[in-house]
PDB file of C-alpha atoms in Angstrom:
ATOM      1  CA  MET A 261      -0.524   0.511   0.097  1.00 93.00           C
ATOM      2  CA  LYS A 262       1.534   3.714  -0.823  1.00 95.00           C
ATOM      3  CA  TYR A 263      -0.517   6.474   0.604  1.00 94.00           C
ATOM      4  CA  ASN A 264      -0.463  10.183   0.017  1.00 94.00           C
ATOM      5  CA  THR A 265      -2.131  13.326   1.874  1.00 95.00           C
ATOM      6  CA  ARG A 266      -2.555  16.392   0.658  1.00 95.00           C
ATOM      7  CA  GLN A 267      -5.624  19.203   1.288  1.00 94.00           C
ATOM      8  CA  ASP A 268      -8.531  20.472  -0.916  1.00 91.00           C
ATOM      9  CA  ASN A 269     -10.390  23.391   0.527  1.00 87.00           C
ATOM     10  CA  HIS A 270     -10.934  22.778   4.098  1.00 89.00           C
ATOM     11  CA  TYR A 271     -10.428  18.878   4.097  1.00 95.00           C
ATOM     12  CA  THR A 272      -6.767  16.924   4.747  1.00 97.00           C
ATOM     13  CA  ILE A 273      -7.598  14.226   1.574  1.00 97.00           C
ATOM     14  CA  VAL A 274      -5.938  10.583   2.271  1.00 97.00           C
ATOM     15  CA  GLU A 275      -5.742   9.124  -0.476  1.00 98.00           C
ATOM     16  CA  LEU A 276      -5.051   5.360  -0.463  1.00 98.00           C
ATOM     17  CA  ASP A 277      -3.355   3.291  -2.794  1.00 98.00           C
ATOM     18  CA  GLY A 278      -2.965  -0.129  -3.487  1.00 97.00           C
ATOM     19  CA  GLU A 279      -3.445  -3.251  -0.559  1.00 97.00           C
ATOM     20  CA  VAL A 280      -4.928  -2.467   1.875  1.00 98.00           C
ATOM     21  CA  ASP A 281      -4.277  -5.490   4.549  1.00 97.00           C
ATOM     22  CA  LEU A 282      -3.099  -6.581   7.771  1.00 96.00           C
ATOM     23  CA  SER A 283       0.594  -5.542   7.019  1.00 95.00           C
ATOM     24  CA  CYS A 284      -0.130  -2.114   5.824  1.00 96.00           C
ATOM     25  CA  SER A 285      -3.794  -1.707   7.578  1.00 96.00           C
ATOM     26  CA  PRO A 286      -1.867   0.143  11.081  1.00 96.00           C
ATOM     27  CA  GLU A 287      -0.117   2.398   8.905  1.00 96.00           C
ATOM     28  CA  ALA A 288      -3.702   3.215   7.279  1.00 97.00           C
ATOM     29  CA  ARG A 289      -4.963   3.889  10.886  1.00 97.00           C
ATOM     30  CA  LYS A 290      -2.105   6.013  12.178  1.00 97.00           C
ATOM     31  CA  GLN A 291      -2.694   7.613   9.127  1.00 96.00           C
ATOM     32  CA  ILE A 292      -5.868   8.432   9.063  1.00 97.00           C
ATOM     33  CA  LEU A 293      -5.720   9.032  13.563  1.00 97.00           C
ATOM     34  CA  GLU A 294      -3.298  11.821  12.493  1.00 96.00           C
ATOM     35  CA  CYS A 295      -4.659  13.713  10.894  1.00 96.00           C
ATOM     36  CA  LEU A 296      -7.646  13.400  13.034  1.00 97.00           C
ATOM     37  CA  ASN A 297      -5.879  13.894  16.037  1.00 96.00           C
ATOM     38  CA  LYS A 298      -4.894  17.664  14.636  1.00 95.00           C
ATOM     39  CA  ALA A 299      -8.033  18.462  14.475  1.00 94.00           C
ATOM     40  CA  GLN A 300      -8.320  18.225  10.411  1.00 95.00           C
ATOM     41  CA  ASN A 301     -11.671  17.491   8.979  1.00 97.00           C
ATOM     42  CA  LEU A 302     -10.737  14.203   6.734  1.00 97.00           C
ATOM     43  CA  LEU A 303     -11.373  12.081   3.861  1.00 98.00           C
ATOM     44  CA  VAL A 304     -10.476   9.126   3.093  1.00 98.00           C
ATOM     45  CA  ASP A 305      -9.931   8.746  -1.237  1.00 98.00           C
ATOM     46  CA  LEU A 306     -10.284   4.946  -1.438  1.00 98.00           C
ATOM     47  CA  SER A 307     -10.142   5.186  -5.771  1.00 98.00           C
ATOM     48  CA  ARG A 308      -7.009   3.552  -6.339  1.00 98.00           C
ATOM     49  CA  VAL A 309      -8.104   0.721  -3.904  1.00 98.00           C
ATOM     50  CA  THR A 310      -7.509  -2.257  -4.603  1.00 97.00           C
ATOM     51  CA  TYR A 311      -8.048  -4.884  -2.090  1.00 98.00           C
ATOM     52  CA  ILE A 312      -9.205  -4.222   1.871  1.00 98.00           C
ATOM     53  CA  ASP A 313      -9.257  -6.611   3.943  1.00 98.00           C
ATOM     54  CA  SER A 314     -11.370  -6.217   7.825  1.00 96.00           C
ATOM     55  CA  SER A 315      -8.668  -5.537   9.873  1.00 96.00           C
ATOM     56  CA  GLY A 316      -8.171  -1.468   6.562  1.00 97.00           C
ATOM     57  CA  VAL A 317     -12.583  -1.283   7.352  1.00 97.00           C
ATOM     58  CA  ALA A 318     -11.470  -1.483  11.209  1.00 96.00           C
ATOM     59  CA  SER A 319      -9.356   1.454  10.645  1.00 97.00           C
ATOM     60  CA  LEU A 320     -11.766   3.290   9.099  1.00 97.00           C
ATOM     61  CA  VAL A 321     -14.006   2.823  11.274  1.00 97.00           C
ATOM     62  CA  GLU A 322     -11.915   3.933  13.843  1.00 97.00           C
ATOM     63  CA  GLY A 323     -11.156   6.998  11.669  1.00 97.00           C
ATOM     64  CA  TYR A 324     -15.276   7.837  11.369  1.00 97.00           C
ATOM     65  CA  GLN A 325     -15.582   7.385  15.422  1.00 96.00           C
ATOM     66  CA  THR A 326     -13.162   9.685  16.152  1.00 97.00           C
ATOM     67  CA  ALA A 327     -14.001  11.761  13.479  1.00 97.00           C
ATOM     68  CA  LYS A 328     -17.526  11.490  15.394  1.00 97.00           C
ATOM     69  CA  LYS A 329     -16.286  12.582  19.630  1.00 97.00           C
ATOM     70  CA  LYS A 330     -14.324  14.893  17.788  1.00 97.00           C
ATOM     71  CA  ALA A 331     -17.098  17.452  16.505  1.00 97.00           C
ATOM     72  CA  LEU A 332     -14.887  16.650  13.018  1.00 97.00           C
ATOM     73  CA  LYS A 333     -15.470  16.025   9.717  1.00 97.00           C
ATOM     74  CA  PHE A 334     -15.460  12.195   7.593  1.00 97.00           C
ATOM     75  CA  GLY A 335     -15.837  10.670   4.974  1.00 98.00           C
ATOM     76  CA  LEU A 336     -15.340   8.231   2.346  1.00 98.00           C
ATOM     77  CA  ILE A 337     -14.656   9.089  -1.736  1.00 98.00           C
ATOM     78  CA  SER A 338     -14.520   7.769  -4.921  1.00 98.00           C
ATOM     79  CA  VAL A 339     -14.869   4.350  -3.708  1.00 98.00           C
ATOM     80  CA  SER A 340     -13.364   1.697  -5.515  1.00 98.00           C
ATOM     81  CA  VAL A 341     -15.765  -1.279  -6.875  1.00 97.00           C
ATOM     82  CA  ALA A 342     -13.122  -3.824  -4.730  1.00 97.00           C
ATOM     83  CA  ALA A 343     -13.309  -1.881  -1.456  1.00 98.00           C
ATOM     84  CA  MET A 344     -17.267  -1.229  -1.657  1.00 98.00           C
ATOM     85  CA  ASN A 345     -17.924  -4.504  -2.096  1.00 97.00           C
ATOM     86  CA  VAL A 346     -16.266  -5.159   1.071  1.00 97.00           C
ATOM     87  CA  LEU A 347     -18.416  -1.918   2.932  1.00 97.00           C
ATOM     88  CA  GLN A 348     -21.321  -3.672   1.740  1.00 97.00           C
ATOM     89  CA  LEU A 349     -20.242  -7.108   2.917  1.00 96.00           C
ATOM     90  CA  ALA A 350     -19.640  -5.023   6.051  1.00 95.00           C
ATOM     91  CA  ARG A 351     -23.170  -3.235   6.052  1.00 95.00           C
ATOM     92  CA  LEU A 352     -20.788  -0.085   6.146  1.00 96.00           C
ATOM     93  CA  ASP A 353     -21.565   1.336   3.487  1.00 97.00           C
ATOM     94  CA  LYS A 354     -25.162   3.310   4.067  1.00 95.00           C
ATOM     95  CA  VAL A 355     -23.109   4.133   7.674  1.00 96.00           C
ATOM     96  CA  PHE A 356     -19.860   5.752   6.113  1.00 97.00           C
ATOM     97  CA  PRO A 357     -20.184   9.335   4.379  1.00 97.00           C
ATOM     98  CA  ILE A 358     -19.636   8.010   0.736  1.00 98.00           C
ATOM     99  CA  HIS A 359     -19.149  10.827  -2.243  1.00 98.00           C
ATOM    100  CA  ALA A 360     -18.237  10.517  -5.843  1.00 97.00           C
ATOM    101  CA  SER A 361     -15.747  13.308  -5.385  1.00 97.00           C
ATOM    102  CA  VAL A 362     -14.814  16.163  -3.356  1.00 95.00           C
ATOM    103  CA  ALA A 363     -15.697  18.472  -5.016  1.00 95.00           C
ATOM    104  CA  GLU A 364     -19.524  16.432  -4.280  1.00 96.00           C
ATOM    105  CA  ARG A 365     -18.850  16.425  -0.905  1.00 96.00           C
ATOM    106  CA  ILE A 366     -18.016  20.277  -0.527  1.00 93.00           C
ATOM    107  CA  ALA A 367     -21.446  21.091  -2.369  1.00 94.00           C
ATOM    108  CA  SER A 368     -23.056  18.710   0.451  1.00 94.00           C
ATOM    109  CA  ASP A 369     -21.407  20.407   3.225  1.00 91.00           C
ATOM    110  CA  ALA A 370     -23.010  24.397   1.571  1.00 83.00           C
TER     111      ALA A 370
ATOM    112  CA  MET B 115     -20.976 -37.749  -6.301  1.00 65.00           C
ATOM    113  CA  SER B 116     -18.108 -36.632  -8.230  1.00 82.00           C
ATOM    114  CA  LYS B 117     -14.631 -37.707  -6.937  1.00 92.00           C
ATOM    115  CA  GLU B 118     -12.706 -34.702  -5.277  1.00 95.00           C
ATOM    116  CA  GLU B 119      -9.169 -33.203  -6.215  1.00 96.00           C
ATOM    117  CA  LYS B 120      -6.970 -31.734  -4.595  1.00 97.00           C
ATOM    118  CA  LEU B 121      -6.527 -27.973  -6.179  1.00 97.00           C
ATOM    119  CA  LEU B 122      -3.788 -26.370  -4.133  1.00 97.00           C
ATOM    120  CA  GLU B 123      -2.126 -27.639  -0.565  1.00 98.00           C
ATOM    121  CA  ILE B 124       0.530 -24.484   0.368  1.00 98.00           C
ATOM    122  CA  ARG B 125       2.115 -24.390   3.810  1.00 98.00           C
ATOM    123  CA  PHE B 126       3.257 -20.666   5.185  1.00 97.00           C
ATOM    124  CA  PRO B 127       4.375 -18.429   7.550  1.00 96.00           C
ATOM    125  CA  ALA B 128       1.708 -16.943   9.756  1.00 96.00           C
ATOM    126  CA  LYS B 129       3.039 -13.770   8.785  1.00 95.00           C
ATOM    127  CA  ALA B 130       0.644 -10.568   6.962  1.00 95.00           C
ATOM    128  CA  GLU B 131       3.085  -9.668   4.534  1.00 95.00           C
ATOM    129  CA  ARG B 132       2.847 -14.091   3.390  1.00 96.00           C
ATOM    130  CA  LEU B 133      -1.045 -13.231   2.613  1.00 97.00           C
ATOM    131  CA  THR B 134      -0.489 -11.109  -1.364  1.00 97.00           C
ATOM    132  CA  LEU B 135       0.461 -14.672  -1.639  1.00 98.00           C
ATOM    133  CA  VAL B 136      -2.463 -16.276  -0.687  1.00 98.00           C
ATOM    134  CA  ARG B 137      -4.779 -14.111  -2.080  1.00 98.00           C
ATOM    135  CA  ALA B 138      -2.601 -14.977  -5.282  1.00 98.00           C
ATOM    136  CA  LEU B 139      -2.508 -18.399  -5.387  1.00 98.00           C
ATOM    137  CA  VAL B 140      -6.626 -18.595  -4.236  1.00 98.00           C
ATOM    138  CA  LYS B 141      -7.595 -16.701  -6.312  1.00 97.00           C
ATOM    139  CA  ARG B 142      -6.227 -17.945  -9.405  1.00 97.00           C
ATOM    140  CA  ALA B 143      -6.679 -22.330  -8.489  1.00 98.00           C
ATOM    141  CA  VAL B 144     -10.451 -20.948  -7.923  1.00 97.00           C
ATOM    142  CA  GLN B 145     -10.630 -19.926 -11.591  1.00 96.00           C
ATOM    143  CA  THR B 146      -9.264 -22.914 -12.584  1.00 96.00           C
ATOM    144  CA  VAL B 147     -12.962 -24.476 -11.669  1.00 95.00           C
ATOM    145  CA  GLY B 148     -14.517 -22.050 -13.348  1.00 93.00           C
ATOM    146  CA  CYS B 149     -15.329 -20.083 -10.603  1.00 95.00           C
ATOM    147  CA  ASN B 150     -16.851 -16.588 -12.531  1.00 95.00           C
ATOM    148  CA  ASP B 151     -14.153 -13.141 -10.720  1.00 95.00           C
ATOM    149  CA  ALA B 152     -16.908 -12.234  -8.395  1.00 95.00           C
ATOM    150  CA  LEU B 153     -17.186 -15.146  -6.906  1.00 97.00           C
ATOM    151  CA  GLY B 154     -13.496 -15.593  -6.941  1.00 97.00           C
ATOM    152  CA  GLU B 155     -13.481 -12.333  -5.100  1.00 97.00           C
ATOM    153  CA  LYS B 156     -15.668 -13.389  -2.355  1.00 97.00           C
ATOM    154  CA  LEU B 157     -13.405 -16.922  -1.709  1.00 98.00           C
ATOM    155  CA  VAL B 158     -10.553 -14.918  -2.087  1.00 98.00           C
ATOM    156  CA  ILE B 159     -12.106 -12.630   0.799  1.00 98.00           C
ATOM    157  CA  ALA B 160     -13.054 -14.913   3.023  1.00 98.00           C
ATOM    158  CA  VAL B 161      -9.800 -17.124   2.893  1.00 98.00           C
ATOM    159  CA  ASN B 162      -8.068 -14.296   4.336  1.00 98.00           C
ATOM    160  CA  GLU B 163      -9.649 -13.200   6.871  1.00 97.00           C
ATOM    161  CA  ALA B 164      -9.785 -16.529   8.290  1.00 97.00           C
ATOM    162  CA  CYS B 165      -5.251 -16.464   7.695  1.00 97.00           C
ATOM    163  CA  MET B 166      -6.121 -13.310   9.048  1.00 96.00           C
ATOM    164  CA  ASN B 167      -7.975 -14.474  12.032  1.00 95.00           C
ATOM    165  CA  VAL B 168      -5.151 -17.540  12.821  1.00 96.00           C
ATOM    166  CA  ILE B 169      -2.718 -14.946  12.719  1.00 95.00           C
ATOM    167  CA  GLN B 170      -3.829 -12.247  15.317  1.00 93.00           C
ATOM    168  CA  HIS B 171      -5.482 -14.568  17.651  1.00 92.00           C
ATOM    169  CA  ALA B 172      -4.879 -18.639  17.261  1.00 93.00           C
ATOM    170  CA  TYR B 173      -0.555 -17.083  17.147  1.00 94.00           C
ATOM    171  CA  GLN B 174      -1.585 -14.086  19.041  1.00 88.00           C
ATOM    172  CA  GLY B 175       0.401 -12.042  16.820  1.00 77.00           C
ATOM    173  CA  ASN B 176       3.538 -14.187  17.293  1.00 77.00           C
ATOM    174  CA  SER B 177       4.620 -15.289  13.955  1.00 67.00           C
ATOM    175  CA  THR B 178       6.604 -18.282  14.351  1.00 80.00           C
ATOM    176  CA  GLY B 179       3.916 -21.226  13.654  1.00 94.00           C
ATOM    177  CA  ASP B 180       2.810 -21.659   9.958  1.00 97.00           C
ATOM    178  CA  ILE B 181      -0.444 -22.764   8.634  1.00 97.00           C
ATOM    179  CA  VAL B 182      -1.296 -24.911   5.914  1.00 98.00           C
ATOM    180  CA  LEU B 183      -4.494 -24.522   2.842  1.00 98.00           C
ATOM    181  CA  GLU B 184      -5.535 -27.025   1.277  1.00 98.00           C
ATOM    182  CA  ILE B 185      -8.927 -26.571  -1.572  1.00 98.00           C
ATOM    183  CA  HIS B 186     -10.621 -29.262  -3.114  1.00 98.00           C
ATOM    184  CA  HIS B 187     -12.987 -29.263  -5.884  1.00 97.00           C
ATOM    185  CA  ALA B 188     -16.388 -32.166  -6.128  1.00 96.00           C
ATOM    186  CA  GLY B 189     -17.912 -31.363  -8.997  1.00 94.00           C
ATOM    187  CA  SER B 190     -19.802 -27.513  -7.766  1.00 94.00           C
ATOM    188  CA  GLN B 191     -18.344 -27.682  -4.531  1.00 96.00           C
ATOM    189  CA  LEU B 192     -15.413 -25.959  -3.180  1.00 98.00           C
ATOM    190  CA  ARG B 193     -13.794 -27.091  -0.119  1.00 98.00           C
ATOM    191  CA  PHE B 194     -11.056 -25.059   1.994  1.00 98.00           C
ATOM    192  CA  LYS B 195      -9.285 -26.280   4.569  1.00 98.00           C
ATOM    193  CA  LEU B 196      -7.290 -24.187   7.617  1.00 98.00           C
ATOM    194  CA  VAL B 197      -4.478 -26.136   9.459  1.00 98.00           C
ATOM    195  CA  ASP B 198      -2.923 -24.023  11.865  1.00 97.00           C
ATOM    196  CA  PHE B 199      -0.388 -25.279  14.751  1.00 96.00           C
ATOM    197  CA  ALA B 200      -0.819 -22.885  17.617  1.00 95.00           C
ATOM    198  CA  ALA B 201      -2.428 -23.946  21.269  1.00 93.00           C
ATOM    199  CA  PRO B 202      -6.877 -25.125  20.759  1.00 94.00           C
ATOM    200  CA  ILE B 203      -8.384 -21.901  20.378  1.00 93.00           C
ATOM    201  CA  ASP B 204     -11.742 -20.892  22.422  1.00 90.00           C
ATOM    202  CA  LEU B 205     -14.109 -22.410  20.053  1.00 90.00           C
ATOM    203  CA  GLU B 206     -17.224 -20.137  21.537  1.00 89.00           C
ATOM    204  CA  LYS B 207     -15.356 -17.293  20.842  1.00 86.00           C
ATOM    205  CA  VAL B 208     -15.505 -17.689  17.297  1.00 85.00           C
ATOM    206  CA  LYS B 209     -18.505 -15.832  16.452  1.00 83.00           C
ATOM    207  CA  SER B 210     -20.080 -13.776  14.271  1.00 84.00           C
ATOM    208  CA  ARG B 211     -21.003 -10.537  15.811  1.00 81.00           C
ATOM    209  CA  ASP B 212     -24.036  -7.616  15.546  1.00 83.00           C
ATOM    210  CA  LEU B 213     -23.279  -5.651  12.443  1.00 81.00           C
ATOM    211  CA  GLU B 214     -25.719  -2.946  14.182  1.00 82.00           C
ATOM    212  CA  ASP B 215     -22.871  -2.014  16.285  1.00 84.00           C
ATOM    213  CA  ILE B 216     -20.306  -0.247  14.346  1.00 83.00           C
ATOM    214  CA  ARG B 217     -16.829  -0.266  15.652  1.00 83.00           C
ATOM    215  CA  PRO B 218     -13.602  -1.669  14.630  1.00 83.00           C
ATOM    216  CA  GLY B 219     -12.850  -5.139  14.421  1.00 79.00           C
ATOM    217  CA  GLY B 220     -14.719  -8.239  14.359  1.00 83.00           C
ATOM    218  CA  LEU B 221     -16.046  -8.433  11.487  1.00 93.00           C
ATOM    219  CA  GLY B 222     -13.723 -11.718   9.989  1.00 94.00           C
ATOM    220  CA  VAL B 223     -15.934 -14.443  10.485  1.00 95.00           C
ATOM    221  CA  HIS B 224     -19.098 -12.689   9.853  1.00 94.00           C
ATOM    222  CA  PHE B 225     -17.540 -12.654   6.222  1.00 96.00           C
ATOM    223  CA  ILE B 226     -16.579 -15.663   6.097  1.00 97.00           C
ATOM    224  CA  SER B 227     -20.843 -16.859   6.961  1.00 95.00           C
ATOM    225  CA  GLU B 228     -22.084 -14.554   4.101  1.00 96.00           C
ATOM    226  CA  ILE B 229     -19.826 -15.826   1.977  1.00 97.00           C
ATOM    227  CA  MET B 230     -19.097 -19.325   2.944  1.00 98.00           C
ATOM    228  CA  ASP B 231     -22.381 -22.153   2.881  1.00 98.00           C
ATOM    229  CA  GLU B 232     -21.078 -23.401   5.080  1.00 97.00           C
ATOM    230  CA  PHE B 233     -17.860 -23.908   7.694  1.00 97.00           C
ATOM    231  CA  LYS B 234     -17.098 -25.397  10.860  1.00 96.00           C
ATOM    232  CA  ILE B 235     -13.957 -25.350  13.886  1.00 96.00           C
ATOM    233  CA  GLY B 236     -12.103 -27.093  15.737  1.00 96.00           C
ATOM    234  CA  HIS B 237      -8.897 -28.496  17.022  1.00 97.00           C
ATOM    235  CA  LEU B 238      -6.707 -30.661  16.184  1.00 96.00           C
ATOM    236  CA  ASP B 239      -6.290 -34.450  17.764  1.00 92.00           C
ATOM    237  CA  GLY B 240      -3.799 -34.171  20.471  1.00 87.00           C
ATOM    238  CA  GLY B 241      -4.420 -30.549  20.418  1.00 82.00           C
ATOM    239  CA  ASN B 242      -1.754 -29.398  18.297  1.00 90.00           C
ATOM    240  CA  GLY B 243      -3.462 -26.862  16.837  1.00 96.00           C
ATOM    241  CA  ASN B 244      -6.921 -25.621  14.785  1.00 97.00           C
ATOM    242  CA  TYR B 245      -8.648 -26.042  11.740  1.00 97.00           C
ATOM    243  CA  LEU B 246     -11.293 -24.223   9.506  1.00 98.00           C
ATOM    244  CA  GLU B 247     -13.151 -26.104   7.213  1.00 98.00           C
ATOM    245  CA  MET B 248     -15.420 -23.547   4.476  1.00 98.00           C
ATOM    246  CA  LYS B 249     -17.840 -25.039   1.816  1.00 98.00           C
ATOM    247  CA  LYS B 250     -18.898 -23.304  -0.864  1.00 98.00           C
ATOM    248  CA  SER B 251     -21.021 -24.300  -4.320  1.00 97.00           C
ATOM    249  CA  ILE B 252     -20.231 -22.526  -7.724  1.00 93.00           C
ATOM    250  CA  ASP B 253     -23.272 -23.353  -9.048  1.00 83.00           C
TER     251      ASP B 253
END
């Protein structure tokens, strides 16, 4: 897994790339929680995720819950088919705020 | 009834870093018996979660043990068997959880039970490990 972090409007975007599995989900978790601990609104871009297991999903759930506790904004954007299949299996596709793009998310905030 | 054929048998260290290779092998093995891509991906998810459970719970992250994975095929039926050599686990703890309770973790058994037609788990004779057997019809 590779990752990249960038800013867009009032959001930090963490882009995950490749397979998010048990060998690297601690790194994904660290990136997500670091942003939230700096009080940054966070979007996780899953467009380039080719595989995500339950440990990767757990990192997203932890991010979602941490953001909620800190009253920060959190969401997923551009979720790949592979990642969406797993979110649906976990019945989390209706729990996470999911948008097609950063622009769509920002528009929904307005 | 069709004679059962072994598609794959691999023994690998119970390490998270080995799971990429395991997923690739499982995907290829089920393709060879006509599994479509969508079902193949789900089977890969179930086997991966089963391996993760062994790494995290049976070996408790202490990656000195091995996992043996076998895939068998008979007619339209696939049978997956995972064996580890860790101390016997508490079988009562291996269960799906309530998904309404939104929290990190505990999804592995849910994934396996959603994807597979049936699964059973038990201790190896002599108390030297555990097994998980999962079956799926690919019709």
